[in-house]
Short mmCIF file of C-alpha atoms in Angstrom, two decimals:
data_model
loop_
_atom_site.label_atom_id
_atom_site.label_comp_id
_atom_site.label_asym_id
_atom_site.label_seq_id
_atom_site.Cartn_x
_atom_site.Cartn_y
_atom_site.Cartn_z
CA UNK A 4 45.41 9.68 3.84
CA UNK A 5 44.59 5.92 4.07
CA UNK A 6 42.10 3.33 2.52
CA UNK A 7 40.57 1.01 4.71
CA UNK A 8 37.36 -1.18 4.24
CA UNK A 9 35.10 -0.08 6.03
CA UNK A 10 30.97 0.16 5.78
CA UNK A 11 28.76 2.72 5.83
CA UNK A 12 28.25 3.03 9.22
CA UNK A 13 31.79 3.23 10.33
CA UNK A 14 32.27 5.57 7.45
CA UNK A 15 30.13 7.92 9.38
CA UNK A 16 31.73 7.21 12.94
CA UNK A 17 35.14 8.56 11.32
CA UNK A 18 33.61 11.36 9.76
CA UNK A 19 32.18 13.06 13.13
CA UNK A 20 35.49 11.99 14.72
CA UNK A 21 37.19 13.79 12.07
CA UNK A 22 35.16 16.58 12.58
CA UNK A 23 35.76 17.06 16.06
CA UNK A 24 32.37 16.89 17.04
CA UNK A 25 31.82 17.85 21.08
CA UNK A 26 28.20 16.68 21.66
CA UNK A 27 26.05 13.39 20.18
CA UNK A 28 22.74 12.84 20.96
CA UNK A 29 22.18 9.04 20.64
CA UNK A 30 19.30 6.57 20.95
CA UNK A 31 19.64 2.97 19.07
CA UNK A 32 17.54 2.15 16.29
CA UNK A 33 18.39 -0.88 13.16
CA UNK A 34 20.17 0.41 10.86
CA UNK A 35 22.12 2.83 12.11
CA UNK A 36 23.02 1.62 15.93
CA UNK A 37 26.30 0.42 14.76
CA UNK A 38 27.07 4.53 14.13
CA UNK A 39 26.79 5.42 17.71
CA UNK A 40 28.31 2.08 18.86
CA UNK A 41 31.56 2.91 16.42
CA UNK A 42 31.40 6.27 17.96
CA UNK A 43 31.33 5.06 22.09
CA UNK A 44 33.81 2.44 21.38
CA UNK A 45 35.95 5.52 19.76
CA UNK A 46 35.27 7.68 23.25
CA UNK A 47 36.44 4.45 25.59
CA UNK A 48 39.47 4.10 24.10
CA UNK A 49 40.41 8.01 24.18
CA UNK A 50 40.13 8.81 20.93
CA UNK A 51 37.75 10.82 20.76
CA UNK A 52 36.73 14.02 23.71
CA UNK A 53 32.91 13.83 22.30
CA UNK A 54 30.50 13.64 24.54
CA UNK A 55 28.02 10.78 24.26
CA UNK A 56 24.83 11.44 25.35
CA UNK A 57 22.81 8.41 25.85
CA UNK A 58 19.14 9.38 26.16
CA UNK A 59 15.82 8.11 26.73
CA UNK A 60 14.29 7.98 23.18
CA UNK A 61 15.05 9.37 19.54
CA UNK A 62 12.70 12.90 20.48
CA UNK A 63 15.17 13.32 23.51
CA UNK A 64 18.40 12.80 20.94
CA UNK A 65 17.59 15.65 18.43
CA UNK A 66 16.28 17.64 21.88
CA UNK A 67 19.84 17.43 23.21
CA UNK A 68 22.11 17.89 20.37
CA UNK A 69 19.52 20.95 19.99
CA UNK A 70 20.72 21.92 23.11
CA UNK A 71 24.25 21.41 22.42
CA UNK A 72 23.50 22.83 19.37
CA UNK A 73 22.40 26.05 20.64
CA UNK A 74 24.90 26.29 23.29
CA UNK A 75 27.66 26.41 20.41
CA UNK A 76 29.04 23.26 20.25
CA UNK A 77 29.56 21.20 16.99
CA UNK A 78 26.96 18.54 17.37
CA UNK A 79 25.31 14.84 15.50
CA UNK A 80 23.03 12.75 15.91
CA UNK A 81 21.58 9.71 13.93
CA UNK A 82 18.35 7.82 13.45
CA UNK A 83 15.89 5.83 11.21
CA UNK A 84 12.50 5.02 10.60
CA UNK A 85 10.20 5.50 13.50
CA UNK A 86 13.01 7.08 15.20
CA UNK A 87 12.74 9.88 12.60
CA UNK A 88 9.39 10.31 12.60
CA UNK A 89 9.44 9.98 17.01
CA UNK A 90 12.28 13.04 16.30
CA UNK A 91 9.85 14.89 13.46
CA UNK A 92 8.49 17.69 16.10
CA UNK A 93 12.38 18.90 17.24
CA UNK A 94 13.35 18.38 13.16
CA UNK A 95 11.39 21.23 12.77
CA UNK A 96 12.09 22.99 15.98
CA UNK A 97 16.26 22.83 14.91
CA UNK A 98 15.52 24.48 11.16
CA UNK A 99 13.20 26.69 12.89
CA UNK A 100 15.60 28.28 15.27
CA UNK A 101 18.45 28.46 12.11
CA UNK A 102 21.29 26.24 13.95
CA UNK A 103 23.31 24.08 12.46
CA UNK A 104 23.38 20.26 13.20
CA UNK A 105 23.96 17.55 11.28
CA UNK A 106 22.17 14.39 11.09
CA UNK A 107 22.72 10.62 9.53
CA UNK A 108 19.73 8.86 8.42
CA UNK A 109 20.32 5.25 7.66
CA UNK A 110 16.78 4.38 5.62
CA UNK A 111 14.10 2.15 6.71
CA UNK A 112 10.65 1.05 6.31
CA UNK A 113 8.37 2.74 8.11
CA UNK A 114 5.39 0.82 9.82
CA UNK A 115 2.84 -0.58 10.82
CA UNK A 116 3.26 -3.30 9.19
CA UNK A 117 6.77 -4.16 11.04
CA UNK A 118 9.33 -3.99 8.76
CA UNK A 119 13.55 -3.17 9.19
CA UNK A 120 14.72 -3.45 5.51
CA UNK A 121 15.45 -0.38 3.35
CA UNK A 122 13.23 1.94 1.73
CA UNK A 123 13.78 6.08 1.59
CA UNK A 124 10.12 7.06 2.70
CA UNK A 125 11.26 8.04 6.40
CA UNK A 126 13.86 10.52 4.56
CA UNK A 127 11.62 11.51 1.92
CA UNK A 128 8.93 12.36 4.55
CA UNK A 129 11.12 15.33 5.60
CA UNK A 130 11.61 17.30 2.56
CA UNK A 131 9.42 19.78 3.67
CA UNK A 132 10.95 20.90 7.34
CA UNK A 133 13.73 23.40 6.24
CA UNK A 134 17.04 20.80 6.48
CA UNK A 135 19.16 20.61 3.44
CA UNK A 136 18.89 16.92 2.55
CA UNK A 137 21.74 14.65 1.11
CA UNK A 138 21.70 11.18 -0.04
CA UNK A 139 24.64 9.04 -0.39
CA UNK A 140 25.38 6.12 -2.76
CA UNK A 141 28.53 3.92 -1.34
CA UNK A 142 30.07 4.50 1.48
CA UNK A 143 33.04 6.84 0.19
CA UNK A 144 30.17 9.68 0.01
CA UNK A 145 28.75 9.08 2.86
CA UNK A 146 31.88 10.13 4.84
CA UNK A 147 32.27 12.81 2.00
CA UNK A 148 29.13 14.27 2.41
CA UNK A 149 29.06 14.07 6.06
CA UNK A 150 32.44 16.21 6.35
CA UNK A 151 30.76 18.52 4.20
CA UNK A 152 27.50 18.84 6.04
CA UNK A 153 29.47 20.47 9.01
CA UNK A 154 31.05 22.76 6.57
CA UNK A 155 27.95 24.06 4.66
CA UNK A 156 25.52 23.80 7.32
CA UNK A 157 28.05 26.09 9.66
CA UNK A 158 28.05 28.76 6.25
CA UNK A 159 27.03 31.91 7.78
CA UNK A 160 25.13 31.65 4.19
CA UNK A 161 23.50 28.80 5.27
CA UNK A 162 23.09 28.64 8.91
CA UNK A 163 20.59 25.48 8.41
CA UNK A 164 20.51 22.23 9.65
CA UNK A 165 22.00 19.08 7.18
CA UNK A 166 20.66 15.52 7.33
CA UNK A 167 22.73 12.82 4.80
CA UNK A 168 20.60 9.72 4.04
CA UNK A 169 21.97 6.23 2.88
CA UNK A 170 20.14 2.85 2.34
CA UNK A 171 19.87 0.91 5.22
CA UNK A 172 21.86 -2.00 5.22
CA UNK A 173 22.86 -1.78 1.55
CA UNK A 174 25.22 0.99 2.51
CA UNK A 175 25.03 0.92 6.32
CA UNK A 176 26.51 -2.82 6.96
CA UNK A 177 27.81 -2.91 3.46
CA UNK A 178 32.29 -2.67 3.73
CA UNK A 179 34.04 -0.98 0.57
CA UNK A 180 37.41 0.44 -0.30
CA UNK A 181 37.32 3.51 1.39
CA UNK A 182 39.87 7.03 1.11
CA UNK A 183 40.34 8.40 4.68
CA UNK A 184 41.48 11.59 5.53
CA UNK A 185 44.25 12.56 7.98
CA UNK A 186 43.60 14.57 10.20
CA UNK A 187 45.29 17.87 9.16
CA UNK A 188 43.43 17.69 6.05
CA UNK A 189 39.70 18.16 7.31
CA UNK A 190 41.09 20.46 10.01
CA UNK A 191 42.23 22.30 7.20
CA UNK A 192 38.81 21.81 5.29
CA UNK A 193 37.13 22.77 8.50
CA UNK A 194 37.17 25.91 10.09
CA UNK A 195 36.12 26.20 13.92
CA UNK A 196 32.29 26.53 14.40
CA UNK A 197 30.20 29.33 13.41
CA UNK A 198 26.70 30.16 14.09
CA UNK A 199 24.32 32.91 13.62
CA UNK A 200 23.92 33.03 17.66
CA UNK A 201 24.81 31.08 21.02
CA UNK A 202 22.48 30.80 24.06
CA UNK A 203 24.99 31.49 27.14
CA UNK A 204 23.76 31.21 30.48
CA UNK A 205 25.77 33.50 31.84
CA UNK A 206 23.94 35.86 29.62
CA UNK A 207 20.24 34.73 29.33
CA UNK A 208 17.43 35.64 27.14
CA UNK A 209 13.32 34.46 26.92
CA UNK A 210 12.93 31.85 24.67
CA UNK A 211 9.69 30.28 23.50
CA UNK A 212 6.96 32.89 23.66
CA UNK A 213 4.90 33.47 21.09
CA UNK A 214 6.19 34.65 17.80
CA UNK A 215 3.64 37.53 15.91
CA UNK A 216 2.14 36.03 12.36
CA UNK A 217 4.77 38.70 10.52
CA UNK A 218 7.78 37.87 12.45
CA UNK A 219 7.13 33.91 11.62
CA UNK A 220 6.12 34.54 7.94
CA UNK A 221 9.19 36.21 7.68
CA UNK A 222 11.27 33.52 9.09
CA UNK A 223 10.06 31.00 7.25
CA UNK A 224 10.99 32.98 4.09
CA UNK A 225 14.56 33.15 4.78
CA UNK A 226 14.74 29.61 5.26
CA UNK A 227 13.42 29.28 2.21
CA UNK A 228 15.84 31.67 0.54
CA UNK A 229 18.75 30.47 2.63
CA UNK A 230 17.91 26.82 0.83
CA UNK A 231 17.78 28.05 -2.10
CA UNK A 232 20.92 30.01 -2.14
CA UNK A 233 22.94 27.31 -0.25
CA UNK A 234 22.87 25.63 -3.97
CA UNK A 235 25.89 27.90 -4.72
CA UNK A 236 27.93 27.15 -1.71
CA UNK A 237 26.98 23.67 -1.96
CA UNK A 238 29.06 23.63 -4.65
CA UNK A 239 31.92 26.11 -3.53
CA UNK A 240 32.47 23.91 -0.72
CA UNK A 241 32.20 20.88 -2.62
CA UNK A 242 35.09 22.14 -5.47
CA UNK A 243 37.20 23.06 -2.13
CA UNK A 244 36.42 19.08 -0.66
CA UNK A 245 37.74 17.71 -4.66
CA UNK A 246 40.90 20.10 -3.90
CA UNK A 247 42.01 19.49 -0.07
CA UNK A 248 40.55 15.94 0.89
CA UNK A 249 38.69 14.00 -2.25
CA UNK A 250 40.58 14.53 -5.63
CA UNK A 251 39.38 11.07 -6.79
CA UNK A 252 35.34 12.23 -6.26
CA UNK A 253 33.32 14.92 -8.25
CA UNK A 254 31.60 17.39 -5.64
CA UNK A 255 31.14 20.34 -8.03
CA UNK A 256 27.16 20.13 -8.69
CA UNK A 257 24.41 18.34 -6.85
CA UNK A 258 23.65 15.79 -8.51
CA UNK A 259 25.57 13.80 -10.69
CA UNK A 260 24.90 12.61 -14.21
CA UNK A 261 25.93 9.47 -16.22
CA UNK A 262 26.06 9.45 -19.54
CA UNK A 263 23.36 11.99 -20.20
CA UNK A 264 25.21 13.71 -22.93
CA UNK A 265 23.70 12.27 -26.16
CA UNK A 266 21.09 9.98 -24.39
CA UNK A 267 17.46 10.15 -25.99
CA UNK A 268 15.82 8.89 -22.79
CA UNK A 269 17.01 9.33 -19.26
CA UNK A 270 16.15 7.65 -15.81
CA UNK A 271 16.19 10.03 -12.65
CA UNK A 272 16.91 8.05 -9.22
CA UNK A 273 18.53 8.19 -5.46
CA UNK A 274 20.54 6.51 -3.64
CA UNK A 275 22.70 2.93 -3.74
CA UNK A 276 20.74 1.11 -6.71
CA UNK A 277 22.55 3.87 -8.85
CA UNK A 278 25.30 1.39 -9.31
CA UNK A 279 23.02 -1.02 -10.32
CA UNK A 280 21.71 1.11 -12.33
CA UNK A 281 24.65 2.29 -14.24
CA UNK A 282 25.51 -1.02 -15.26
CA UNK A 283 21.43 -1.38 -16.87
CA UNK A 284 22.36 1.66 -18.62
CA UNK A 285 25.78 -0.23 -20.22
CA UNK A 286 23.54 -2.93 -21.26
CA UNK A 287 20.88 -1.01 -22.63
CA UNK A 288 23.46 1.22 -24.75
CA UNK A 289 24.94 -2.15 -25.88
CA UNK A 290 22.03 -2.91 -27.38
CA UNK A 291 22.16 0.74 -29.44
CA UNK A 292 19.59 1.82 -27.12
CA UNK A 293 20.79 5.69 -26.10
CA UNK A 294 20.14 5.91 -22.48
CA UNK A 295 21.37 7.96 -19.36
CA UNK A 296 20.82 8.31 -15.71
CA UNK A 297 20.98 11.46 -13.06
CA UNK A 298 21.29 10.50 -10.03
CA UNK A 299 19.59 13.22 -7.35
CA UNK A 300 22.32 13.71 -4.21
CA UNK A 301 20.23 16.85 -3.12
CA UNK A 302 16.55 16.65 -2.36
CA UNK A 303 16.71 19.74 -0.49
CA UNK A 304 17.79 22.14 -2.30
CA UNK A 305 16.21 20.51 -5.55
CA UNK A 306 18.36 22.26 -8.14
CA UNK A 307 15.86 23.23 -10.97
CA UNK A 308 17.99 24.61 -13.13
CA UNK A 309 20.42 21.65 -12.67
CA UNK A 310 17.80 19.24 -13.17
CA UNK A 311 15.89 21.30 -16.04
CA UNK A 312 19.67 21.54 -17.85
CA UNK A 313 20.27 17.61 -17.61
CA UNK A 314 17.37 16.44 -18.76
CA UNK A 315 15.78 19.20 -21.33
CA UNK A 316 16.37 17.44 -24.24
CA UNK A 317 15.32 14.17 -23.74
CA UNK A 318 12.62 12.29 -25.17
CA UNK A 319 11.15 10.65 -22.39
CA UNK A 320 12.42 10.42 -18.06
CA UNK A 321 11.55 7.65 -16.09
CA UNK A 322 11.66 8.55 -12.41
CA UNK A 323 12.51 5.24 -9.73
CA UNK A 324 11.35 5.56 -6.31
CA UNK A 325 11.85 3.80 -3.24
CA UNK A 326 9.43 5.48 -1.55
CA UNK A 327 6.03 6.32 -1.46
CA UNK A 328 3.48 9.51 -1.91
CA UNK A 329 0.19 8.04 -1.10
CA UNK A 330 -2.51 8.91 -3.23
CA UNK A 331 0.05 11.24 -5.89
CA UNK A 332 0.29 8.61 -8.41
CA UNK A 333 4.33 7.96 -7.59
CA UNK A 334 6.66 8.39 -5.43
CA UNK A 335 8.26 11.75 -3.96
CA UNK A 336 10.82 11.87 -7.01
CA UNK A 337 8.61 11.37 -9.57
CA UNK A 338 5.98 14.24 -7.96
CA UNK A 339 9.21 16.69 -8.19
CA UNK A 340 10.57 15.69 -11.51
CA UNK A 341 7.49 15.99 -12.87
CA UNK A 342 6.98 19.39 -11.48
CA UNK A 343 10.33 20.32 -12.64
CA UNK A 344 10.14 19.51 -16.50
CA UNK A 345 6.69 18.84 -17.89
CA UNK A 346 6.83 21.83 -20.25
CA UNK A 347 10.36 21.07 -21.98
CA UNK A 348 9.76 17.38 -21.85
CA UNK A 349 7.13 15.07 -23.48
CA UNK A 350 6.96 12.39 -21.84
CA UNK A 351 7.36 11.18 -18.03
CA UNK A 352 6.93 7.94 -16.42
CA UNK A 353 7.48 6.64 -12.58
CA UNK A 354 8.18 3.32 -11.33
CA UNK A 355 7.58 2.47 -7.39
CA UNK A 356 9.50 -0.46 -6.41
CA UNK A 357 12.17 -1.88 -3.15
CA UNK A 358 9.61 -0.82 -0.75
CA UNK A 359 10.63 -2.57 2.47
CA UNK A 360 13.50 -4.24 1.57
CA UNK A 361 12.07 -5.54 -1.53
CA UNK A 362 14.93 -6.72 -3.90
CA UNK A 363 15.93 -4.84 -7.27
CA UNK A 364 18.82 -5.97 -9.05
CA UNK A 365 20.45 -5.35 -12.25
CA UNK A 366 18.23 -7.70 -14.26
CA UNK A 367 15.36 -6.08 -13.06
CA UNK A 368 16.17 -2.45 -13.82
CA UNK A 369 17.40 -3.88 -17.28
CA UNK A 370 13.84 -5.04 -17.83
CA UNK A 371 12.40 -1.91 -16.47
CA UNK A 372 14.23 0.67 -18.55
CA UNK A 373 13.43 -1.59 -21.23
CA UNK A 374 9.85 -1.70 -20.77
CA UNK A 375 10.13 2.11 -20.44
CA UNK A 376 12.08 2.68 -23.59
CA UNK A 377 9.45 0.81 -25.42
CA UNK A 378 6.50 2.70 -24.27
CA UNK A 379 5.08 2.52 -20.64
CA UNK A 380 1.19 2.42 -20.83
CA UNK A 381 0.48 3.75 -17.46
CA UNK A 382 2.28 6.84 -16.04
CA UNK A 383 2.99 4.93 -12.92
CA UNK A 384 3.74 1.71 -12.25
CA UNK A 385 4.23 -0.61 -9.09
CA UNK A 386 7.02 -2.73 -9.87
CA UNK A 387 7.25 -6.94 -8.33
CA UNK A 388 10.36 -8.71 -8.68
CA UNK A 389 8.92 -11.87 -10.36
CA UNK A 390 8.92 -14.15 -7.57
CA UNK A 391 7.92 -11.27 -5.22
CA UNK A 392 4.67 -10.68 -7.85
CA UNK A 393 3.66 -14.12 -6.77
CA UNK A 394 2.50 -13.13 -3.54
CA UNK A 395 -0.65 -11.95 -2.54
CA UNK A 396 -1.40 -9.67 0.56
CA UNK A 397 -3.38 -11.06 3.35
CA UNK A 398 -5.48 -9.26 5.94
CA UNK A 399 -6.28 -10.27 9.21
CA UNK A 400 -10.14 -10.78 7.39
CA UNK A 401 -8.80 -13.14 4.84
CA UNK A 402 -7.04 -15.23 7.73
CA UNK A 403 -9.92 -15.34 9.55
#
């Protein structure tokens, strides 16, 4: 085991390398290019036997390492923004047909307008197609949770597709102290590949006709069940990674908790601003102020009784999203959270804000949990960085 500094990105690269991945599906799109660069550089030099296919467009990427997929070969893929949502017909088609793949989604904007900076609404958006859904905060877990993803997506348990988000460019270009594992170790973590069936041409069946109304309700059931049980071997598998590759990380639950214990109000969040974050809840507790944070590292499965447990006692949650649920009143977080424990607890406010690359820093959350401790008037809020709050949004009318 070494540490090297390394970003996000190449973070990734090493974890499908380490995984021994046969088949990638790529097509470039900002952020996460520099994945599928790290990862031909790695084949051109030898050290890697993947094979790289380059296709014609993001669709064609998640259609191939489908294919590979299917044909029983570890495979991975990556993508962003529009690529996700050019990819969100074979998304479904993958969770559908119960194979596991695994996916990297470095977050962006999604247009029109034209925008490449962060935001988490392209991964939000797929909370709903059947993949168990990571999100990493530094770049440690995003090779973490990207070993794992083979691992519990290949649980005969499981048998479901796993996509890890990280923020674009905060994480993706971002370099940190890293902890890589040799090689032995993950091959030791990671058993050969298993899936609930393999399509062989030497032994072919009919695929695609139409499936009758009780044969699809039915399937769509068990991959609802098989999310919801994957919660438990989530964390088997994560107590095993703390054992045999990580012992400096905490994998055991879902989602992860900072002092929550004896905190009287709590903020609920994903993704790289948790660091941020922590160090507005230092400040805040300085001040006497008793305040925690969870930090959500599994939108799908949402852990309810995880989530319910954490945050029962509290006297008030403040859900921060970067992303968007038009016409909900808040962002895909605060819609779940909200959801999750309006009976047990009184009070429950959301703030939207870092849509598009918008810049939130410590300061800011300072004054937002602030704000929030003293009483929010509105249940949701838009939040403007102070300088950003200055500007006002033209149209093409008011140009004209």
């Amino acid at each position: 085991m070494i540490r090297k500094i390394i970003s996000g990105n190449e973070a990734v690269a090493l974890g499908v390398k380490l995984a021994r991945v046969g088949v990638t599906g790529i097509y470039p799109i900002t952020p996460q290019t520099t994945i599928i660069e790290k990862l031909a550089e790695m084949r051109a030099k030898g050290e890697i036997e993947t094979e790289i296919l380059r296709v014609e467009s993001e669709h064609s990427a998640m259609a191939a390492t489908f294919g590979a997929a299917l044909g029983g070969v570890r495979a991975f893929t990556a993508t962003a923004s529009q690529g996700l949502l050019y990819m969100h017909e074979m998304v479904w088609w993958v969770a559908g047909s119960r194979v596991p793949v695994v996916m990297v989604v470095g977050t962006r904007a999604v247009g029109a307008p034209w925008n490449i900076w962060n935001e988490h609404t392209d991964f939000t958006s797929e909370r709903d197609s059947g993949w168990i859904m990571a999100f990493a905060s530094n770049p440690q877990e995003a090779l973490d949770l990207t070993l794992q993803a083979f691992r519990i997506s290949e649980d005969e348990r499981v048998f479901l597709p796993m996509m890890v988000g990280m923020d674009g460019f905060i994480l993706s270009h971002t370099k940190t102290n890293v902890l890589i594992p040799d090689q032995d170790q993950v091959d030791d973590f990671l058993p050969p590949r298993r899936q609930p069936y393999v399509i062989d041409p030497e032994d072919p069946i009919g695929m695609g006709n139409i499936f009758p109304p009780e044969g699809y309700m039915r399937l769509r059931e068990s991959i609802d069940s098989a999310l919801r049980n994957s919660e438990d071997v989530i964390k088997e598998i994560g107590r095993e990674y703390n054992k045999k590759i990580n012992p400096l990380g905490d994998y055991s639950t879902l989602n992860v908790s900072y002092k929550l214990e004896d905190a009287d109000y709590a903020v609920v969040l994903m993704g790289a601003w948790a660091g941020d974050a922590m160090e507005a809840v230092d400040t805040l507790r300085e001040k006497g102020i008793k305040i925690g944070m969870l930090r959500i590292r599994y939108l799908r499965p949402w852990s309810e009784k995880e989530i319910r447990s954490a945050l029962k006692d509290k006297k008030a949650v403040l859900a921060l999203d970067r992303s968007t649920s038009f016409g909900r009143g808040g962002g895909p977080l605060y819609v779940e959270i909200k959801s999750t424990i309006s009976d047990v607890v009184p009070q429950i406010k959301g703030v939207v804000s870092g849509l598009g690359g918008v810049t939130v820093n410590k300061s800011d959350l300072v004054y937002i949990f602030n704000k929030f401790v003293e009483g929010l008037k509105d249940d949701v809020i838009w939040y403007y960085p102070k300088e950003v709050g200055k500007i006002e949004l033209r149209t093409p009318r008011d140009i004209e």
